[in-house]
Amino acid sequence: MTDCIFCRIAAGEIPVKTILETDSLLAFHDLNPVAPHHALVIPRRHIATLDAATPEDADVLGELLLAGAEVARLLGCAETGYRSVINCNQDGGQSVYHLHLHIIGGRALSWPPG
Ligand code: 5GP
Ligand code: ZN
């Protein structure tokens, strides 16, 4: 039993709308989407933040980015465009401390972020 919500999602203890899954990753729809398309890609293995990642995590980090691009294609927003985001720690706006990649698309996004 863990109190990490994304570890519990990866273990199948909390239902999500899955988009794709591999041995090392899971992608699913965000519970509170900020755009018409908003997905999260998580490593199954617990890594708290991008800052906590180590060289041993290099493979899974690469897989995470590639899976994010695949998720955008599956959602149909790859050609129109999307934002891939990893929020890190407090000032980065991270609220769940299990590394995750946001894939956000389906509308024009402003820059810089707030
Ligand atoms: P962060 O703010 O940490 O970068 O992003 C965390 C994201 O996880 C938020 O967009 C939030 O809506 C999403 N989230 C939090 N809890 C759940 C959950 O139980 N299920 C799903 N599908 N998304 C969640
Ligand atoms: Zn976790």
PDB file of C-alpha atoms and ligand atoms in Angstrom:
ATOM      1  CA  MET A   1       0.000   0.000   0.000  1.00  0.00           C
ATOM      2  CA  THR A   2       1.377   3.390  -0.998  1.00  0.00           C
ATOM      3  CA  ASP A   3       0.062   6.912  -0.547  1.00  0.00           C
ATOM      4  CA  CYS A   4       1.358   7.930  -3.985  1.00  0.00           C
ATOM      5  CA  ILE A   5      -1.737   8.340  -6.167  1.00  0.00           C
ATOM      6  CA  PHE A   6       0.115   7.658  -9.423  1.00  0.00           C
ATOM      7  CA  CYS A   7       1.731   4.493  -8.025  1.00  0.00           C
ATOM      8  CA  ARG A   8      -1.791   3.385  -7.120  1.00  0.00           C
ATOM      9  CA  ILE A   9      -2.983   4.214 -10.655  1.00  0.00           C
ATOM     10  CA  ALA A  10      -0.015   2.268 -12.105  1.00  0.00           C
ATOM     11  CA  ALA A  11      -0.962  -0.690  -9.881  1.00  0.00           C
ATOM     12  CA  GLY A  12      -4.554  -0.581 -11.156  1.00  0.00           C
ATOM     13  CA  GLU A  13      -5.952   0.375  -7.746  1.00  0.00           C
ATOM     14  CA  ILE A  14      -7.509   3.618  -9.009  1.00  0.00           C
ATOM     15  CA  PRO A  15      -9.344   3.495 -12.351  1.00  0.00           C
ATOM     16  CA  VAL A  16      -8.274   5.822 -15.164  1.00  0.00           C
ATOM     17  CA  LYS A  17      -9.143   6.215 -18.838  1.00  0.00           C
ATOM     18  CA  THR A  18      -6.073   4.521 -20.304  1.00  0.00           C
ATOM     19  CA  ILE A  19      -4.652   5.682 -23.642  1.00  0.00           C
ATOM     20  CA  LEU A  20      -1.647   3.408 -23.880  1.00  0.00           C
ATOM     21  CA  GLU A  21       0.459   1.220 -21.641  1.00  0.00           C
ATOM     22  CA  THR A  22       3.815  -0.487 -21.851  1.00  0.00           C
ATOM     23  CA  ASP A  23       5.893  -2.498 -19.389  1.00  0.00           C
ATOM     24  CA  SER A  24       7.418   0.716 -18.081  1.00  0.00           C
ATOM     25  CA  LEU A  25       4.824   3.460 -18.747  1.00  0.00           C
ATOM     26  CA  LEU A  26       1.135   4.260 -18.518  1.00  0.00           C
ATOM     27  CA  ALA A  27      -0.734   7.074 -20.319  1.00  0.00           C
ATOM     28  CA  PHE A  28      -4.236   8.171 -19.330  1.00  0.00           C
ATOM     29  CA  HIS A  29      -6.620  11.116 -19.513  1.00  0.00           C
ATOM     30  CA  ASP A  30      -6.164  13.830 -16.882  1.00  0.00           C
ATOM     31  CA  LEU A  31      -9.037  14.000 -14.384  1.00  0.00           C
ATOM     32  CA  ASN A  32      -9.266  17.800 -14.715  1.00  0.00           C
ATOM     33  CA  PRO A  33      -8.394  18.627 -18.320  1.00  0.00           C
ATOM     34  CA  VAL A  34      -7.189  22.170 -19.057  1.00  0.00           C
ATOM     35  CA  ALA A  35      -7.729  21.793 -22.815  1.00  0.00           C
ATOM     36  CA  PRO A  36      -9.788  19.564 -25.155  1.00  0.00           C
ATOM     37  CA  HIS A  37      -6.966  17.027 -25.012  1.00  0.00           C
ATOM     38  CA  HIS A  38      -5.060  16.567 -21.742  1.00  0.00           C
ATOM     39  CA  ALA A  39      -3.232  13.333 -21.029  1.00  0.00           C
ATOM     40  CA  LEU A  40      -0.609  12.267 -18.524  1.00  0.00           C
ATOM     41  CA  VAL A  41       2.229   9.820 -19.140  1.00  0.00           C
ATOM     42  CA  ILE A  42       3.818   8.281 -16.041  1.00  0.00           C
ATOM     43  CA  PRO A  43       6.616   5.808 -15.451  1.00  0.00           C
ATOM     44  CA  ARG A  44       5.331   2.771 -13.560  1.00  0.00           C
ATOM     45  CA  ARG A  45       8.391   3.068 -11.321  1.00  0.00           C
ATOM     46  CA  HIS A  46       8.141   5.818  -8.703  1.00  0.00           C
ATOM     47  CA  ILE A  47      10.347   8.818  -9.481  1.00  0.00           C
ATOM     48  CA  ALA A  48       9.211  11.769  -7.368  1.00  0.00           C
ATOM     49  CA  THR A  49      10.285  14.663  -9.604  1.00  0.00           C
ATOM     50  CA  LEU A  50      12.370  15.379 -12.690  1.00  0.00           C
ATOM     51  CA  ASP A  51      14.953  16.757 -10.280  1.00  0.00           C
ATOM     52  CA  ALA A  52      15.102  13.346  -8.548  1.00  0.00           C
ATOM     53  CA  ALA A  53      15.792  11.476 -11.812  1.00  0.00           C
ATOM     54  CA  THR A  54      19.225   9.899 -12.161  1.00  0.00           C
ATOM     55  CA  PRO A  55      21.258   8.561 -15.097  1.00  0.00           C
ATOM     56  CA  GLU A  56      19.661   5.140 -14.403  1.00  0.00           C
ATOM     57  CA  ASP A  57      16.339   6.710 -15.378  1.00  0.00           C
ATOM     58  CA  ALA A  58      17.605   7.856 -18.801  1.00  0.00           C
ATOM     59  CA  ASP A  59      15.920   5.029 -20.712  1.00  0.00           C
ATOM     60  CA  VAL A  60      12.528   5.538 -19.106  1.00  0.00           C
ATOM     61  CA  LEU A  61      12.771   9.315 -19.586  1.00  0.00           C
ATOM     62  CA  GLY A  62      13.380   8.779 -23.303  1.00  0.00           C
ATOM     63  CA  GLU A  63      10.478   6.341 -23.466  1.00  0.00           C
ATOM     64  CA  LEU A  64       8.312   8.905 -21.657  1.00  0.00           C
ATOM     65  CA  LEU A  65       8.908  11.566 -24.329  1.00  0.00           C
ATOM     66  CA  LEU A  66       8.350   9.134 -27.191  1.00  0.00           C
ATOM     67  CA  ALA A  67       5.164   7.831 -25.559  1.00  0.00           C
ATOM     68  CA  GLY A  68       3.988  11.437 -25.162  1.00  0.00           C
ATOM     69  CA  ALA A  69       4.393  11.989 -28.899  1.00  0.00           C
ATOM     70  CA  GLU A  70       2.488   8.761 -29.575  1.00  0.00           C
ATOM     71  CA  VAL A  71      -0.294   9.855 -27.215  1.00  0.00           C
ATOM     72  CA  ALA A  72      -0.620  13.161 -29.123  1.00  0.00           C
ATOM     73  CA  ARG A  73      -0.951  11.203 -32.369  1.00  0.00           C
ATOM     74  CA  LEU A  74      -3.565   8.905 -30.811  1.00  0.00           C
ATOM     75  CA  LEU A  75      -5.529  11.910 -29.512  1.00  0.00           C
ATOM     76  CA  GLY A  76      -5.386  13.520 -32.947  1.00  0.00           C
ATOM     77  CA  CYS A  77      -3.541  16.706 -31.970  1.00  0.00           C
ATOM     78  CA  ALA A  78      -0.049  15.901 -33.242  1.00  0.00           C
ATOM     79  CA  GLU A  79      -0.376  17.836 -36.495  1.00  0.00           C
ATOM     80  CA  THR A  80      -2.173  20.881 -35.086  1.00  0.00           C
ATOM     81  CA  GLY A  81       0.249  20.894 -32.154  1.00  0.00           C
ATOM     82  CA  TYR A  82       0.394  20.398 -28.448  1.00  0.00           C
ATOM     83  CA  ARG A  83       2.397  21.228 -25.336  1.00  0.00           C
ATOM     84  CA  SER A  84       4.433  18.603 -23.455  1.00  0.00           C
ATOM     85  CA  VAL A  85       5.113  19.706 -19.908  1.00  0.00           C
ATOM     86  CA  ILE A  86       6.841  18.341 -16.820  1.00  0.00           C
ATOM     87  CA  ASN A  87       6.149  20.539 -13.798  1.00  0.00           C
ATOM     88  CA  CYS A  88       8.923  20.272 -11.207  1.00  0.00           C
ATOM     89  CA  ASN A  89       8.581  21.145  -7.524  1.00  0.00           C
ATOM     90  CA  GLN A  90       6.677  24.039  -5.979  1.00  0.00           C
ATOM     91  CA  ASP A  91       7.467  26.924  -8.333  1.00  0.00           C
ATOM     92  CA  GLY A  92       6.980  24.611 -11.303  1.00  0.00           C
ATOM     93  CA  GLY A  93       3.429  23.942 -10.130  1.00  0.00           C
ATOM     94  CA  GLN A  94       3.896  20.234  -9.396  1.00  0.00           C
ATOM     95  CA  SER A  95       1.033  18.879  -7.295  1.00  0.00           C
ATOM     96  CA  VAL A  96       1.535  15.104  -7.632  1.00  0.00           C
ATOM     97  CA  TYR A  97       5.018  13.993  -6.615  1.00  0.00           C
ATOM     98  CA  HIS A  98       5.352  11.101  -9.073  1.00  0.00           C
ATOM     99  CA  LEU A  99       7.005  12.206 -12.309  1.00  0.00           C
ATOM    100  CA  HIS A 100       4.523  12.760 -15.125  1.00  0.00           C
ATOM    101  CA  LEU A 101       4.478  14.292 -18.579  1.00  0.00           C
ATOM    102  CA  HIS A 102       1.435  16.370 -19.520  1.00  0.00           C
ATOM    103  CA  ILE A 103       0.301  16.265 -23.153  1.00  0.00           C
ATOM    104  CA  ILE A 104      -2.020  19.215 -23.717  1.00  0.00           C
ATOM    105  CA  GLY A 105      -3.633  20.077 -27.044  1.00  0.00           C
ATOM    106  CA  GLY A 106      -6.783  20.736 -28.996  1.00  0.00           C
ATOM    107  CA  ARG A 107      -6.598  24.529 -28.729  1.00  0.00           C
ATOM    108  CA  ALA A 108      -3.986  27.235 -29.275  1.00  0.00           C
ATOM    109  CA  LEU A 109      -1.880  27.596 -26.111  1.00  0.00           C
ATOM    110  CA  SER A 110      -0.364  30.868 -24.974  1.00  0.00           C
ATOM    111  CA  TRP A 111       3.285  31.466 -24.148  1.00  0.00           C
ATOM    112  CA  PRO A 112       4.883  32.257 -21.740  1.00  0.00           C
ATOM    113  CA  PRO A 113       2.968  30.207 -19.158  1.00  0.00           C
ATOM    114  CA  GLY A 114       1.512  32.052 -16.171  1.00  0.00           C
TER     115      GLY A 114
HETATM  116  P1  5GP B   1       0.934  18.492 -11.697  1.00  0.00           P
HETATM  117  O1  5GP B   1       0.204  19.703 -11.165  1.00  0.00           O
HETATM  118  O2  5GP B   1       1.535  17.692 -10.568  1.00  0.00           O
HETATM  119  O3  5GP B   1       1.892  18.792 -12.790  1.00  0.00           O
HETATM  120  O4  5GP B   1      -0.190  17.602 -12.389  1.00  0.00           O
HETATM  121  C1  5GP B   1      -0.937  16.638 -11.714  1.00  0.00           C
HETATM  122  C2  5GP B   1      -2.103  16.305 -12.607  1.00  0.00           C
HETATM  123  O5  5GP B   1      -2.672  15.090 -12.166  1.00  0.00           O
HETATM  124  C3  5GP B   1      -3.214  17.359 -12.606  1.00  0.00           C
HETATM  125  O6  5GP B   1      -3.433  17.837 -13.925  1.00  0.00           O
HETATM  126  C4  5GP B   1      -4.419  16.598 -12.051  1.00  0.00           C
HETATM  127  O7  5GP B   1      -5.630  16.972 -12.674  1.00  0.00           O
HETATM  128  C5  5GP B   1      -4.057  15.162 -12.344  1.00  0.00           C
HETATM  129  N1  5GP B   1      -4.621  14.199 -11.414  1.00  0.00           N
HETATM  130  C6  5GP B   1      -4.527  14.229 -10.060  1.00  0.00           C
HETATM  131  N2  5GP B   1      -5.143  13.162  -9.520  1.00  0.00           N
HETATM  132  C7  5GP B   1      -5.618  12.431 -10.562  1.00  0.00           C
HETATM  133  C8  5GP B   1      -6.355  11.197 -10.630  1.00  0.00           C
HETATM  134  O8  5GP B   1      -6.693  10.569  -9.631  1.00  0.00           O
HETATM  135  N3  5GP B   1      -6.676  10.747 -11.873  1.00  0.00           N
HETATM  136  C9  5GP B   1      -6.321  11.414 -13.011  1.00  0.00           C
HETATM  137  N4  5GP B   1      -6.691  10.885 -14.188  1.00  0.00           N
HETATM  138  N5  5GP B   1      -5.625  12.579 -12.978  1.00  0.00           N
HETATM  139  C10 5GP B   1      -5.290  13.081 -11.772  1.00  0.00           C
HETATM  140 ZN    ZN B   2       4.517   7.056  -7.166  1.00  0.00          ZN
END
